């Protein structure tokens, strides 16, 4: 992928007001010394779960209400209730997804797993920075600390939400890098590995964080954000047409 495309997208998204160049990412906050509490990690996990096959632009306006629903992530209050309470609350906010029932049913189990990690490492922050992100993803998606309802993509989303510099190969990025768009892959949708490799290479060349590169591409595609290179691309509005294979 030509790195000039990244800069052109960034300029266009800033011009449209989709990205604020003055915003400070959670990755930058961590780099500047921010410590993320247990409550921060639980919030990050719940936000990640809510992204599952759900248009994020519908959820964003409801985040303050979601924070209230979960008692600002006070674990004693959450553990005192069953998953049905939170499932109903999420559905009433119209922020549910196809997995919301199972996600909320398993919430208390996941909190207990997070507590066990904190007991072993001293803090969840110590844990997520104890290894490279790929190893942590394997741990919580399928390994020692498997979290219920969390696969590799949601694991990466959780880590990104607590400032770990990584990318999430979701549908937007996989389609964007496919053979009918930017052409990183020979397939219509790039694989997770192809997306992650490409973003890491771009990060090494440009010095931009993987988080920021991922976010720019995602915003360029996502409904409710840039809405330029989505399922039905708006090619006439696209500033990177010359780099694209779409016909």
XYZ file of C-alpha atoms in Angstrom:
247
model
C 0.000 0.000 0.000
C 1.339 3.436 -0.957
C 1.855 5.425 2.245
C 0.792 8.613 0.461
C -2.735 7.221 0.554
C -2.607 7.300 4.344
C -1.687 10.986 4.429
C -4.342 11.872 1.852
C -7.019 10.078 3.863
C -5.869 11.803 7.030
C -6.107 15.228 5.388
C -9.565 14.492 4.010
C -10.896 13.190 7.315
C -9.555 16.242 9.145
C -11.091 18.500 6.494
C -14.476 16.821 7.002
C -14.194 17.085 10.771
C -14.255 13.296 11.205
C -10.828 13.338 12.840
C -9.678 16.131 15.124
C -5.906 16.584 14.727
C -5.759 17.836 18.318
C -7.267 14.708 19.822
C -4.938 12.629 21.981
C -5.285 8.879 21.496
C -5.295 6.380 24.343
C -2.019 5.049 22.956
C -0.433 8.483 23.379
C -1.902 8.694 26.886
C -0.245 5.407 27.816
C 3.036 6.509 26.253
C 2.863 9.654 28.396
C 2.480 7.594 31.554
C -1.249 7.085 32.025
C -2.086 4.060 34.160
C -5.327 2.257 33.423
C -7.295 1.054 36.446
C -9.279 -2.174 36.750
C -12.395 -0.111 36.011
C -10.741 1.276 32.873
C -9.974 -2.246 31.701
C -13.508 -3.464 32.368
C -14.914 -0.493 30.475
C -12.518 -1.248 27.614
C -13.674 -4.862 27.498
C -17.366 -3.966 27.527
C -16.876 -1.370 24.788
C -15.057 -4.009 22.743
C -17.925 -6.463 23.200
C -20.411 -3.829 22.027
C -18.533 -3.424 18.724
C -19.368 -6.994 17.744
C -21.228 -6.790 14.411
C -22.719 -3.465 15.428
C -22.569 -0.086 13.703
C -20.443 1.906 16.136
C -21.950 5.251 15.158
C -25.212 4.059 16.774
C -23.425 3.270 20.034
C -21.220 6.346 20.455
C -24.021 8.777 21.423
C -25.181 6.309 24.096
C -21.794 5.761 25.769
C -22.551 8.018 28.780
C -25.762 6.042 29.385
C -23.886 2.777 28.966
C -21.373 3.941 31.578
C -24.271 4.654 33.952
C -25.863 1.277 33.225
C -22.655 -0.427 34.345
C -22.364 1.768 37.457
C -19.232 3.390 36.002
C -17.666 -0.078 36.119
C -17.953 -0.601 39.882
C -17.364 -4.353 39.974
C -19.111 -4.926 43.311
C -22.332 -3.459 41.912
C -22.023 -5.339 38.625
C -21.335 -8.683 40.309
C -24.439 -8.219 42.474
C -26.664 -8.463 39.389
C -27.172 -11.084 36.708
C -26.604 -10.676 33.004
C -30.304 -10.202 32.220
C -30.228 -6.801 33.898
C -27.472 -5.528 31.635
C -28.871 -7.194 28.531
C -32.202 -5.434 29.052
C -30.448 -2.141 29.641
C -28.359 -2.424 26.472
C -31.390 -3.390 24.405
C -33.390 -0.464 25.776
C -30.586 1.806 24.572
C -30.787 0.122 21.140
C -27.122 -0.834 21.370
C -27.453 -4.599 21.314
C -25.904 -7.065 18.905
C -26.467 -10.683 17.927
C -24.316 -11.887 20.833
C -25.486 -9.505 23.548
C -27.389 -12.144 25.556
C -24.351 -14.432 25.806
C -22.009 -11.492 26.352
C -23.962 -10.249 29.352
C -24.611 -13.769 30.680
C -20.842 -14.299 30.783
C -19.945 -10.831 32.068
C -19.506 -11.908 35.690
C -17.359 -14.876 34.615
C -15.156 -12.525 32.600
C -14.825 -10.154 35.539
C -13.657 -13.078 37.682
C -11.037 -13.924 35.046
C -9.837 -10.304 35.054
C -9.616 -10.432 38.847
C -7.513 -13.612 38.654
C -5.163 -11.918 36.183
C -4.821 -8.920 38.485
C -4.112 -11.203 41.435
C -1.298 -12.882 39.508
C 0.273 -9.796 37.910
C -0.522 -7.092 40.456
C -2.618 -5.158 37.945
C -4.213 -5.632 34.555
C -1.873 -2.954 33.232
C 1.099 -5.055 34.297
C -0.388 -7.997 32.448
C -1.182 -6.314 29.121
C 2.326 -4.850 28.989
C 4.094 -8.051 30.099
C 4.254 -9.526 26.566
C 3.777 -8.468 22.972
C 0.177 -7.855 21.918
C -0.016 -11.042 19.815
C 0.766 -13.150 22.879
C -1.816 -11.343 25.009
C -4.413 -11.792 22.261
C -3.722 -15.540 22.202
C -4.038 -15.697 25.997
C -7.428 -14.007 26.228
C -8.910 -15.262 22.955
C -8.035 -18.951 23.321
C -5.401 -19.482 25.987
C -4.800 -19.429 29.724
C -7.041 -16.443 30.371
C -9.702 -17.139 27.752
C -12.472 -14.552 28.043
C -15.952 -15.762 27.144
C -17.241 -14.377 23.845
C -13.882 -12.818 22.970
C -12.031 -13.871 19.826
C -8.854 -12.364 18.380
C -10.568 -9.286 16.862
C -12.379 -8.303 20.076
C -9.247 -9.078 22.090
C -7.325 -6.576 19.970
C -10.127 -4.040 20.362
C -9.972 -4.418 24.135
C -6.188 -3.921 24.136
C -6.473 -0.848 21.910
C -9.042 0.599 24.317
C -6.434 0.548 27.093
C -3.733 2.141 24.993
C -1.870 -0.865 23.618
C -0.650 0.068 20.143
C -2.260 -2.442 17.826
C -4.696 -2.783 14.934
C -8.010 -4.614 14.679
C -8.546 -6.386 11.341
C -12.290 -5.832 11.087
C -14.448 -6.012 7.973
C -13.723 -2.427 6.897
C -9.944 -2.906 6.899
C -10.118 -6.357 5.317
C -12.291 -5.102 2.467
C -10.213 -1.929 2.061
C -7.040 -3.987 1.627
C -8.671 -6.568 -0.638
C -7.962 -7.109 -4.328
C -10.918 -4.965 -5.436
C -9.749 -1.925 -3.450
C -6.165 -1.150 -2.421
C -4.856 -4.562 -3.428
C -2.751 -5.634 -0.462
C -4.349 -9.067 -0.824
C -5.134 -11.249 -3.821
C -8.500 -11.980 -2.223
C -11.567 -9.774 -2.100
C -11.029 -9.456 1.638
C -7.550 -9.451 3.105
C -6.859 -11.934 5.878
C -6.299 -10.852 9.479
C -2.598 -11.610 9.061
C -2.342 -9.534 5.871
C -4.027 -6.541 7.512
C -1.849 -6.702 10.613
C 1.355 -7.119 8.592
C 0.514 -4.186 6.313
C -0.352 -1.834 9.159
C 2.810 -2.758 11.041
C 4.902 -2.076 7.946
C 3.230 1.291 7.386
C 3.840 2.155 11.037
C 7.542 1.330 10.721
C 7.878 3.477 7.569
C 5.853 6.485 8.721
C 6.359 6.509 12.479
C 2.582 6.670 12.916
C 1.136 4.367 15.539
C -0.648 1.232 14.397
C -3.647 2.510 16.325
C -3.766 5.752 14.310
C -3.296 4.028 10.954
C -6.068 1.558 11.764
C -8.339 4.363 12.951
C -7.793 6.470 9.824
C -8.626 3.608 7.494
C -11.608 2.572 9.604
C -12.974 6.135 9.702
C -12.513 6.465 5.952
C -14.786 3.451 5.491
C -17.258 3.350 8.371
C -20.880 4.450 8.186
C -21.501 7.430 10.413
C -17.869 8.530 10.095
C -16.074 9.079 6.754
C -18.455 6.861 4.776
C -16.234 6.980 1.675
C -14.928 3.436 1.162
C -17.690 1.336 2.650
C -19.617 -1.582 1.187
C -20.843 0.731 -1.575
C -17.849 3.013 -2.147
C -18.302 6.689 -2.993
C -15.548 6.734 -5.568
C -16.258 10.264 -6.800
C -15.556 11.589 -3.303
C -12.462 9.450 -2.788
C -9.108 11.231 -2.554
C -7.112 8.024 -3.098
C -8.770 6.851 -6.311
C -5.464 6.579 -8.138
C -4.273 3.970 -5.633
C -7.443 1.885 -5.844
C -8.422 -1.011 -8.106
C -12.181 -0.608 -7.732
C -14.013 -0.513 -11.041
